[in-house]
């Protein structure tokens, strides 16, 4: 089979040229992501070897769970590599390092609760590692995701990460992230819902079977809330492989917080559904702590950047330090584009990346908790390959009026088509030709309703590509836009 190498045009390429080349690569190839990334990692001499990995899959919630866990571990004084997708504004968002400034200097003190900092992979590292990976003589043509994943593992090795958290791209069994040769310490499956049905199947059991493909003998499994039919599939797999498992239920999630002296309000992320993601992350952190891998006495002292502060002498002090880090990490976590509040021209907008029926259902429940019986003005941009009929069924009862936008993607559901579907269901919909026009139109609708004495929150949701498109527009209007810290208006506990 012919090798595919591209070194002839890679000489002296800039960061932007490398990113453009990667982003223009196909989404899917003739081989599975698992097959391609396995070959790529072989050719890179397996940069993941020796790393301590947490693997996270799920229809929804996997990114938020990954972020929460990363902040908790970083607050304990560890350097954490986080691989996630997609990015909202810049390619570099996919590959991040989280740690405290004190830990970076080799002076972490477990008795304090220092601030966690997040730094994205540098442009130079993207250029350098991108060139290296694109020059590989691959037999199987890689996709963008394969390159991003392997770039992340190479960068995390260079940065001598204590932990690496990997978020799957699609499914589990055939996903690129499963090509890692390292058995994860913990594997988390956050939720099972209908998404990517053409690839993963039309029933929860089929989707669960695919996502359960991340489970390997030697790992430990955490399941988030899901239908019993789906959880049965995953639990059966755990029992077959001798994998210990824990399940977070909707009714038991708040107990995971309470048992550790925490409240839902201690988690900085807004949204009803974040209670479940937070519970999964807390449980994972506690399992790692009980395993001893996050005790300070277990840390490496010969790391490339220097030694770490000596550990507390007693188990009691160690547990106290863990509880402080748990609270500190939860309080600091940030995950843009998920129930994120921003101000645009003096008006607050709630932005969320709900892009499938389960995600929209979670958004609807959060909005009911926040605004009770108040209807909202929505701006929606979604992809045509999603279950948009089910999404509209969930959200339209909460809609006063809707503004539709076409996502900047060849997979987009056209704004006029979406507006027609909404009108066909008895809703009031307006088509906008651009993000700018949508924001102006939605703001005018809110202002008109306010003149009638009706308060209507402005909510923008849909594809994460759409959320990124909106955030890019807002970032280009800095005098009119500023992020706003989430303000809790609900009490789950």
Short mmCIF file of C-alpha atoms in Angstrom, two decimals:
data_model
loop_
_atom_site.label_atom_id
_atom_site.label_comp_id
_atom_site.label_asym_id
_atom_site.label_seq_id
_atom_site.Cartn_x
_atom_site.Cartn_y
_atom_site.Cartn_z
CA UNK A 1 0.00 0.00 0.00
CA UNK A 2 1.43 3.43 -0.89
CA UNK A 3 2.64 5.67 1.90
CA UNK A 4 1.11 9.13 2.26
CA UNK A 5 3.69 11.72 3.27
CA UNK A 6 3.46 15.44 2.66
CA UNK A 7 6.93 16.70 3.51
CA UNK A 8 7.45 18.30 0.09
CA UNK A 9 5.23 21.27 0.95
CA UNK A 10 5.89 21.52 4.69
CA UNK A 11 9.16 23.43 4.51
CA UNK A 12 8.98 26.60 6.64
CA UNK A 13 5.19 26.54 6.98
CA UNK A 14 3.72 29.02 9.45
CA UNK A 15 1.40 28.20 12.34
CA UNK A 16 -1.63 29.38 10.37
CA UNK A 17 -0.66 27.37 7.29
CA UNK A 18 -0.31 24.23 9.42
CA UNK A 19 -3.70 24.81 11.10
CA UNK A 20 -5.38 25.54 7.76
CA UNK A 21 -3.98 22.32 6.32
CA UNK A 22 -5.17 20.28 9.31
CA UNK A 23 -8.63 21.86 9.41
CA UNK A 24 -9.20 21.21 5.69
CA UNK A 25 -8.64 17.48 6.12
CA UNK A 26 -11.61 15.14 5.87
CA UNK A 27 -13.86 14.39 8.86
CA UNK A 28 -14.00 10.67 8.12
CA UNK A 29 -11.67 8.38 6.21
CA UNK A 30 -11.92 4.90 4.79
CA UNK A 31 -10.47 3.47 8.00
CA UNK A 32 -11.73 4.02 11.53
CA UNK A 33 -10.16 6.63 13.78
CA UNK A 34 -8.91 3.81 15.97
CA UNK A 35 -7.04 2.22 13.07
CA UNK A 36 -5.53 5.48 11.82
CA UNK A 37 -4.45 6.78 15.22
CA UNK A 38 -3.02 3.38 16.14
CA UNK A 39 -0.77 3.50 13.06
CA UNK A 40 0.13 7.12 13.78
CA UNK A 41 1.03 6.40 17.42
CA UNK A 42 3.15 3.45 16.28
CA UNK A 43 5.08 5.77 13.99
CA UNK A 44 5.45 8.31 16.81
CA UNK A 45 6.82 5.59 19.17
CA UNK A 46 3.77 5.86 21.43
CA UNK A 47 4.12 9.20 23.22
CA UNK A 48 1.27 8.21 25.55
CA UNK A 49 3.25 5.44 27.24
CA UNK A 50 3.89 6.16 30.90
CA UNK A 51 1.07 8.70 31.12
CA UNK A 52 -1.81 8.37 33.59
CA UNK A 53 -4.98 8.59 31.53
CA UNK A 54 -8.64 9.25 32.27
CA UNK A 55 -10.87 8.49 29.28
CA UNK A 56 -14.32 10.12 28.93
CA UNK A 57 -17.11 9.29 26.47
CA UNK A 58 -20.81 10.15 26.33
CA UNK A 59 -23.46 11.70 24.12
CA UNK A 60 -23.50 14.86 26.24
CA UNK A 61 -21.55 16.10 29.24
CA UNK A 62 -18.18 14.56 28.45
CA UNK A 63 -16.48 17.91 27.84
CA UNK A 64 -17.88 19.50 30.99
CA UNK A 65 -17.00 16.43 33.07
CA UNK A 66 -13.47 16.46 31.66
CA UNK A 67 -13.07 20.15 32.50
CA UNK A 68 -14.40 19.77 36.06
CA UNK A 69 -12.10 16.83 36.77
CA UNK A 70 -9.13 18.67 35.23
CA UNK A 71 -9.70 21.64 37.54
CA UNK A 72 -10.01 19.39 40.60
CA UNK A 73 -6.76 17.58 39.82
CA UNK A 74 -4.97 20.83 39.02
CA UNK A 75 -6.15 22.29 42.33
CA UNK A 76 -4.49 19.31 44.03
CA UNK A 77 -1.18 20.47 42.60
CA UNK A 78 -0.95 18.34 39.48
CA UNK A 79 -0.18 19.26 35.91
CA UNK A 80 -3.11 18.03 33.84
CA UNK A 81 -3.28 17.62 30.08
CA UNK A 82 -6.78 18.05 28.64
CA UNK A 83 -7.69 16.98 25.11
CA UNK A 84 -11.16 18.04 23.96
CA UNK A 85 -13.11 19.00 20.86
CA UNK A 86 -14.30 20.93 19.00
CA UNK A 87 -12.67 24.30 19.50
CA UNK A 88 -14.80 27.42 19.59
CA UNK A 89 -12.37 30.16 18.55
CA UNK A 90 -8.85 28.81 18.08
CA UNK A 91 -7.44 25.43 17.18
CA UNK A 92 -5.20 25.56 20.29
CA UNK A 93 -8.22 25.20 22.61
CA UNK A 94 -8.25 21.46 21.87
CA UNK A 95 -4.96 20.85 23.72
CA UNK A 96 -4.59 22.50 27.12
CA UNK A 97 -2.52 22.27 30.27
CA UNK A 98 -4.12 23.04 33.64
CA UNK A 99 -2.10 23.61 36.80
CA UNK A 100 -1.53 26.20 39.50
CA UNK A 101 1.10 28.90 39.09
CA UNK A 102 2.70 27.64 42.31
CA UNK A 103 2.96 24.12 40.93
CA UNK A 104 4.47 25.43 37.71
CA UNK A 105 7.23 27.01 39.78
CA UNK A 106 7.64 23.79 41.80
CA UNK A 107 6.38 25.40 45.00
CA UNK A 108 2.88 23.99 45.47
CA UNK A 109 1.51 24.07 49.02
CA UNK A 110 -1.37 21.68 49.79
CA UNK A 111 -2.49 23.85 52.71
CA UNK A 112 -3.68 26.60 50.37
CA UNK A 113 -6.25 26.77 47.58
CA UNK A 114 -4.31 28.48 44.79
CA UNK A 115 -5.72 29.64 41.48
CA UNK A 116 -5.76 27.17 38.59
CA UNK A 117 -4.45 28.51 35.30
CA UNK A 118 -5.18 27.12 31.84
CA UNK A 119 -2.73 27.51 29.00
CA UNK A 120 -3.35 26.32 25.50
CA UNK A 121 -0.72 24.63 23.39
CA UNK A 122 1.55 27.33 21.98
CA UNK A 123 1.45 28.33 18.33
CA UNK A 124 5.06 27.23 18.00
CA UNK A 125 4.27 23.77 19.39
CA UNK A 126 1.33 23.43 16.98
CA UNK A 127 3.59 24.36 14.08
CA UNK A 128 6.46 22.11 15.19
CA UNK A 129 4.36 19.05 16.13
CA UNK A 130 2.04 19.60 13.17
CA UNK A 131 4.98 19.41 10.78
CA UNK A 132 6.28 16.30 12.51
CA UNK A 133 2.95 14.48 12.31
CA UNK A 134 2.08 15.58 8.77
CA UNK A 135 5.48 14.30 7.59
CA UNK A 136 4.78 10.77 8.86
CA UNK A 137 4.74 8.16 6.05
CA UNK A 138 1.20 7.00 6.81
CA UNK A 139 -0.45 4.08 5.03
CA UNK A 140 -3.91 5.13 6.22
CA UNK A 141 -4.86 8.75 5.39
CA UNK A 142 -5.47 10.64 8.64
CA UNK A 143 -8.35 12.94 9.49
CA UNK A 144 -8.17 16.22 11.34
CA UNK A 145 -9.15 14.51 14.60
CA UNK A 146 -6.39 11.89 14.34
CA UNK A 147 -3.77 14.60 13.94
CA UNK A 148 -5.17 16.68 16.81
CA UNK A 149 -5.28 13.68 19.12
CA UNK A 150 -1.73 12.55 18.42
CA UNK A 151 -0.46 16.13 18.63
CA UNK A 152 -2.05 16.35 22.08
CA UNK A 153 -0.34 13.20 23.31
CA UNK A 154 3.03 14.39 22.02
CA UNK A 155 2.57 17.76 23.73
CA UNK A 156 1.46 16.21 27.03
CA UNK A 157 4.61 14.06 27.05
CA UNK A 158 6.78 17.10 26.42
CA UNK A 159 5.03 18.94 29.26
CA UNK A 160 5.52 15.98 31.67
CA UNK A 161 1.85 15.90 32.67
CA UNK A 162 0.83 14.07 35.84
CA UNK A 163 -2.55 13.18 34.34
CA UNK A 164 -4.01 13.21 30.83
CA UNK A 165 -7.76 13.51 30.30
CA UNK A 166 -8.99 12.38 26.89
CA UNK A 167 -12.45 13.26 25.58
CA UNK A 168 -13.65 10.99 22.79
CA UNK A 169 -14.61 12.49 19.48
CA UNK A 170 -17.38 10.13 18.35
CA UNK A 171 -18.64 6.98 20.04
CA UNK A 172 -15.96 4.92 21.70
CA UNK A 173 -15.15 1.55 20.16
CA UNK A 174 -13.75 2.95 16.91
CA UNK A 175 -12.76 6.40 18.17
CA UNK A 176 -9.23 7.68 17.68
CA UNK A 177 -8.73 8.17 21.42
CA UNK A 178 -9.10 4.43 22.03
CA UNK A 179 -5.88 3.86 20.07
CA UNK A 180 -3.87 4.85 23.14
CA UNK A 181 -1.87 1.87 24.38
CA UNK A 182 -2.39 2.97 27.99
CA UNK A 183 -5.21 1.39 29.99
CA UNK A 184 -7.03 4.35 31.57
CA UNK A 185 -7.09 4.59 35.34
CA UNK A 186 -10.76 5.55 35.05
CA UNK A 187 -13.19 5.46 32.12
CA UNK A 188 -16.29 7.64 32.37
CA UNK A 189 -19.42 7.34 30.21
CA UNK A 190 -21.46 10.42 31.06
CA UNK A 191 -24.70 9.84 29.16
CA UNK A 192 -26.34 7.96 26.31
CA UNK A 193 -28.68 9.73 23.89
CA UNK A 194 -29.63 9.86 20.23
CA UNK A 195 -26.87 11.55 18.25
CA UNK A 196 -24.81 10.48 15.23
CA UNK A 197 -27.39 7.73 14.75
CA UNK A 198 -26.25 7.02 11.19
CA UNK A 199 -22.92 5.88 12.63
CA UNK A 200 -23.67 4.72 16.18
CA UNK A 201 -27.16 3.23 15.78
CA UNK A 202 -30.77 4.24 16.33
CA UNK A 203 -31.33 2.71 19.76
CA UNK A 204 -29.81 3.62 23.13
CA UNK A 205 -28.54 0.04 23.50
CA UNK A 206 -26.60 0.24 20.24
CA UNK A 207 -25.08 3.60 21.14
CA UNK A 208 -24.18 2.31 24.62
CA UNK A 209 -22.48 -0.73 23.08
CA UNK A 210 -20.32 1.52 20.94
CA UNK A 211 -19.38 3.90 23.76
CA UNK A 212 -18.65 0.96 26.06
CA UNK A 213 -15.86 0.17 23.60
CA UNK A 214 -13.58 2.46 25.64
CA UNK A 215 -13.71 -0.02 28.54
CA UNK A 216 -10.68 -2.30 28.96
CA UNK A 217 -9.66 -4.78 31.66
CA UNK A 218 -7.76 -2.92 34.34
CA UNK A 219 -9.75 0.32 34.21
CA UNK A 220 -12.54 1.49 36.53
CA UNK A 221 -15.85 2.68 35.12
CA UNK A 222 -18.17 5.52 36.14
CA UNK A 223 -21.57 5.79 34.49
CA UNK A 224 -23.62 8.98 34.48
CA UNK A 225 -27.42 9.05 34.51
CA UNK A 226 -28.92 7.21 31.54
CA UNK A 227 -31.78 4.98 30.50
CA UNK A 228 -31.77 1.56 32.12
CA UNK A 229 -31.55 -0.16 28.72
CA UNK A 230 -28.29 1.69 28.04
CA UNK A 231 -26.79 1.23 31.51
CA UNK A 232 -27.52 -2.52 31.35
CA UNK A 233 -25.31 -2.79 28.26
CA UNK A 234 -22.40 -0.98 29.93
CA UNK A 235 -22.73 -2.81 33.25
CA UNK A 236 -22.80 -6.14 31.42
CA UNK A 237 -19.57 -5.18 29.68
CA UNK A 238 -17.99 -4.24 33.01
CA UNK A 239 -18.92 -7.57 34.54
CA UNK A 240 -17.64 -9.49 31.53
CA UNK A 241 -14.27 -7.72 31.74
CA UNK A 242 -14.04 -7.71 35.56
CA UNK A 243 -14.16 -3.89 35.66
CA UNK A 244 -15.31 -2.24 38.91
CA UNK A 245 -18.08 0.28 38.23
CA UNK A 246 -19.99 3.07 39.95
CA UNK A 247 -23.18 4.68 38.66
CA UNK A 248 -24.34 8.24 39.24
CA UNK A 249 -28.13 8.49 39.18
CA UNK A 250 -30.26 11.61 38.83
CA UNK A 251 -31.66 11.09 42.30
CA UNK A 252 -28.27 10.32 43.83
CA UNK A 253 -26.12 13.00 42.18
CA UNK A 254 -26.74 15.63 44.83
CA UNK A 255 -25.89 13.08 47.54
CA UNK A 256 -22.39 12.81 46.07
CA UNK A 257 -22.03 16.55 46.69
CA UNK A 258 -23.61 16.48 50.16
CA UNK A 259 -21.57 13.51 51.37
CA UNK A 260 -18.44 15.55 50.78
CA UNK A 261 -19.75 18.68 52.45
CA UNK A 262 -20.51 20.33 49.11
CA UNK A 263 -23.53 22.03 47.55
CA UNK A 264 -24.55 22.36 43.90
CA UNK A 265 -23.72 26.06 44.20
CA UNK A 266 -20.08 25.15 44.88
CA UNK A 267 -19.76 24.22 41.20
CA UNK A 268 -19.12 27.31 39.08
CA UNK A 269 -20.82 25.93 35.97
CA UNK A 270 -24.44 26.94 35.51
CA UNK A 271 -27.11 24.56 34.26
CA UNK A 272 -29.24 21.86 35.83
CA UNK A 273 -27.34 19.13 33.99
CA UNK A 274 -23.98 20.16 35.43
CA UNK A 275 -25.05 18.59 38.72
CA UNK A 276 -24.63 15.17 37.07
CA UNK A 277 -21.36 16.03 35.34
CA UNK A 278 -20.00 17.43 38.60
CA UNK A 279 -21.00 14.28 40.46
CA UNK A 280 -19.16 12.09 37.91
CA UNK A 281 -16.03 14.24 38.22
CA UNK A 282 -16.13 14.29 42.05
CA UNK A 283 -16.53 10.53 42.14
CA UNK A 284 -13.60 10.08 39.73
CA UNK A 285 -11.38 12.37 41.82
CA UNK A 286 -12.29 10.48 44.97
CA UNK A 287 -11.55 7.09 43.39
CA UNK A 288 -8.14 8.37 42.26
CA UNK A 289 -7.53 9.66 45.79
CA UNK A 290 -8.48 6.34 47.35
CA UNK A 291 -6.22 4.55 44.87
CA UNK A 292 -3.35 6.66 46.21
CA UNK A 293 -2.39 8.09 42.82
CA UNK A 294 -3.35 11.63 43.82
CA UNK A 295 -1.79 11.56 47.27
CA UNK A 296 1.12 13.97 47.45
CA UNK A 297 3.44 11.25 48.74
CA UNK A 298 2.90 9.42 45.44
CA UNK A 299 4.03 12.32 43.27
CA UNK A 300 7.14 12.12 41.18
CA UNK A 301 9.91 14.28 42.58
CA UNK A 302 12.22 14.02 39.60
CA UNK A 303 9.99 15.85 37.15
CA UNK A 304 11.62 17.87 34.45
CA UNK A 305 10.64 21.18 36.04
CA UNK A 306 11.85 20.36 39.59
CA UNK A 307 10.65 18.79 42.80
CA UNK A 308 7.29 19.25 44.49
CA UNK A 309 6.63 20.20 48.10
CA UNK A 310 6.83 17.32 50.54
CA UNK A 311 3.57 15.62 51.40
CA UNK A 312 1.50 16.03 54.54
CA UNK A 313 2.57 13.54 57.19
CA UNK A 314 -0.80 12.11 58.05
CA UNK A 315 -3.71 10.58 56.22
CA UNK A 316 -5.93 13.14 57.97
CA UNK A 317 -3.97 16.04 56.58
CA UNK A 318 -3.93 14.41 53.16
CA UNK A 319 -7.72 14.06 53.20
CA UNK A 320 -8.14 17.66 54.35
CA UNK A 321 -5.93 18.80 51.48
CA UNK A 322 -8.03 16.72 49.07
CA UNK A 323 -11.28 18.30 50.31
CA UNK A 324 -9.82 21.80 49.95
CA UNK A 325 -8.71 21.03 46.41
CA UNK A 326 -12.11 19.56 45.58
CA UNK A 327 -13.90 22.71 46.66
CA UNK A 328 -11.31 24.98 45.02
CA UNK A 329 -11.43 23.14 41.69
CA UNK A 330 -15.23 23.18 41.56
CA UNK A 331 -15.31 26.89 42.32
CA UNK A 332 -12.86 27.78 39.55
CA UNK A 333 -13.95 25.57 36.67
CA UNK A 334 -14.76 27.27 33.38
CA UNK A 335 -16.12 25.67 30.21
CA UNK A 336 -17.03 28.24 27.52
CA UNK A 337 -20.12 27.85 25.38
CA UNK A 338 -22.05 25.83 27.95
CA UNK A 339 -24.69 27.94 29.75
CA UNK A 340 -22.31 30.86 29.36
CA UNK A 341 -23.55 34.37 30.05
CA UNK A 342 -22.29 37.29 27.96
CA UNK A 343 -23.34 40.91 27.60
CA UNK A 344 -23.88 42.32 24.13
CA UNK A 345 -24.78 46.01 23.82
CA UNK A 346 -26.03 46.07 27.39
CA UNK A 347 -28.18 42.96 27.03
CA UNK A 348 -27.43 39.63 28.64
CA UNK A 349 -27.35 36.57 26.38
CA UNK A 350 -27.22 32.98 27.60
CA UNK A 351 -25.19 30.82 25.18
CA UNK A 352 -25.32 27.02 25.18
CA UNK A 353 -24.00 24.34 22.85
CA UNK A 354 -27.09 22.10 23.05
CA UNK A 355 -27.08 20.36 19.67
CA UNK A 356 -29.05 17.12 20.06
CA UNK A 357 -32.37 16.11 21.69
CA UNK A 358 -30.81 15.13 25.02
CA UNK A 359 -28.81 18.37 25.17
CA UNK A 360 -31.84 20.51 24.31
CA UNK A 361 -33.92 18.67 26.92
CA UNK A 362 -31.25 19.47 29.52
CA UNK A 363 -31.19 23.10 28.38
CA UNK A 364 -35.00 23.33 28.63
CA UNK A 365 -34.94 21.97 32.19
CA UNK A 366 -32.24 24.47 33.15
CA UNK A 367 -34.24 27.36 31.64
CA UNK A 368 -37.33 26.32 33.55
CA UNK A 369 -35.26 26.30 36.74
CA UNK A 370 -33.82 29.73 35.95
CA UNK A 371 -36.86 31.54 34.58
CA UNK A 372 -39.85 29.47 35.76
CA UNK A 373 -42.83 30.24 33.48
CA UNK A 374 -41.14 33.01 31.48
CA UNK A 375 -40.84 32.37 27.74
CA UNK A 376 -37.57 33.19 25.98
CA UNK A 377 -36.43 34.72 22.72
CA UNK A 378 -34.18 32.14 21.05
CA UNK A 379 -31.47 32.36 18.41
CA UNK A 380 -30.92 28.90 16.93
CA UNK A 381 -28.35 27.50 14.48
CA UNK A 382 -28.17 23.72 14.02
CA UNK A 383 -26.88 21.06 11.64
CA UNK A 384 -29.08 19.17 9.21
CA UNK A 385 -27.83 15.75 10.33
CA UNK A 386 -29.25 16.19 13.84
CA UNK A 387 -32.65 15.12 15.19
CA UNK A 388 -33.96 18.67 14.89
CA UNK A 389 -37.66 17.69 15.04
CA UNK A 390 -37.14 16.27 18.53
CA UNK A 391 -35.07 19.33 19.50
CA UNK A 392 -37.89 21.68 18.47
CA UNK A 393 -40.40 19.56 20.35
CA UNK A 394 -38.38 20.16 23.54
CA UNK A 395 -37.71 23.88 23.17
CA UNK A 396 -40.73 25.45 21.44
CA UNK A 397 -42.97 25.35 24.55
CA UNK A 398 -40.47 27.80 26.09
CA UNK A 399 -40.22 30.05 23.02
CA UNK A 400 -41.86 33.45 22.66
CA UNK A 401 -40.16 34.03 19.30
CA UNK A 402 -37.25 32.41 17.48
CA UNK A 403 -34.57 33.82 15.19
CA UNK A 404 -32.91 31.22 12.94
CA UNK A 405 -29.41 31.38 11.45
CA UNK A 406 -27.56 29.15 9.00
CA UNK A 407 -24.43 27.69 10.60
CA UNK A 408 -21.21 28.25 8.67
CA UNK A 409 -20.92 24.56 7.75
CA UNK A 410 -21.70 22.42 4.73
CA UNK A 411 -23.78 20.30 7.13
CA UNK A 412 -25.97 23.24 8.20
CA UNK A 413 -29.75 23.21 8.32
CA UNK A 414 -30.72 26.29 6.33
CA UNK A 415 -32.21 29.13 8.38
CA UNK A 416 -35.29 29.43 6.17
CA UNK A 417 -35.97 25.70 6.43
CA UNK A 418 -35.64 25.82 10.23
CA UNK A 419 -37.92 28.85 10.43
CA UNK A 420 -40.52 27.08 8.27
CA UNK A 421 -40.42 24.03 10.55
CA UNK A 422 -41.01 26.25 13.58
CA UNK A 423 -43.90 28.08 11.91
CA UNK A 424 -45.37 24.71 10.92
CA UNK A 425 -45.50 23.85 14.62
CA UNK A 426 -47.30 27.06 15.45
CA UNK A 427 -44.23 29.03 16.53
CA UNK A 428 -43.18 32.55 15.58
CA UNK A 429 -39.90 32.46 13.65
CA UNK A 430 -37.72 34.95 11.79
CA UNK A 431 -34.84 34.12 9.46
CA UNK A 432 -31.60 36.08 9.82
CA UNK A 433 -28.93 36.24 7.15
CA UNK A 434 -26.01 36.49 9.54
CA UNK A 435 -25.01 36.30 13.19
CA UNK A 436 -24.95 40.10 13.35
CA UNK A 437 -28.46 40.38 11.93
CA UNK A 438 -29.69 37.63 14.30
CA UNK A 439 -28.36 39.43 17.38
CA UNK A 440 -29.87 42.74 16.27
CA UNK A 441 -33.22 41.17 15.42
CA UNK A 442 -33.40 39.21 18.68
CA UNK A 443 -32.46 42.30 20.71
CA UNK A 444 -35.20 44.30 18.94
CA UNK A 445 -37.73 41.57 19.75
CA UNK A 446 -36.73 41.62 23.42
CA UNK A 447 -36.97 45.43 23.47
CA UNK A 448 -40.42 45.37 21.84
CA UNK A 449 -41.66 42.83 24.38
CA UNK A 450 -40.22 44.88 27.23
CA UNK A 451 -42.24 47.83 25.93
CA UNK A 452 -45.29 45.60 26.31
CA UNK A 453 -44.29 44.84 29.90
CA UNK A 454 -43.00 41.32 29.08
CA UNK A 455 -39.54 40.18 30.21
CA UNK A 456 -38.05 37.68 27.77
CA UNK A 457 -34.53 36.32 28.37
CA UNK A 458 -32.39 36.02 25.25
CA UNK A 459 -30.98 32.51 24.73
CA UNK A 460 -28.71 31.39 21.89
CA UNK A 461 -28.08 27.68 21.32
CA UNK A 462 -27.23 25.04 18.77
CA UNK A 463 -24.21 23.45 17.16
CA UNK A 464 -20.89 24.10 18.87
CA UNK A 465 -19.69 25.29 15.46
CA UNK A 466 -22.46 27.90 15.63
CA UNK A 467 -21.49 28.84 19.19
CA UNK A 468 -17.90 29.30 17.99
CA UNK A 469 -19.13 31.40 15.07
CA UNK A 470 -21.07 33.65 17.48
CA UNK A 471 -18.19 33.96 19.94
CA UNK A 472 -15.85 34.89 17.08
CA UNK A 473 -18.24 37.65 16.04
CA UNK A 474 -18.54 38.90 19.62
CA UNK A 475 -14.76 38.82 20.07
CA UNK A 476 -14.48 41.15 17.06
CA UNK A 477 -16.82 43.59 18.83
CA UNK A 478 -14.95 44.02 22.14
CA UNK A 479 -16.51 47.41 22.91
CA UNK A 480 -19.96 45.81 22.76
CA UNK A 481 -19.21 42.46 24.38
CA UNK A 482 -17.89 41.14 27.67
CA UNK A 483 -18.15 37.70 29.25
CA UNK A 484 -20.10 37.65 32.47
CA UNK A 485 -19.49 35.38 35.41
CA UNK A 486 -22.29 32.84 35.78
CA UNK A 487 -24.73 33.87 38.45
CA UNK A 488 -26.55 30.96 40.05
CA UNK A 489 -30.31 31.39 40.17
CA UNK A 490 -31.25 27.84 40.87
CA UNK A 491 -30.86 25.56 43.85
CA UNK A 492 -30.56 21.88 43.05
CA UNK A 493 -29.84 21.04 46.67
#
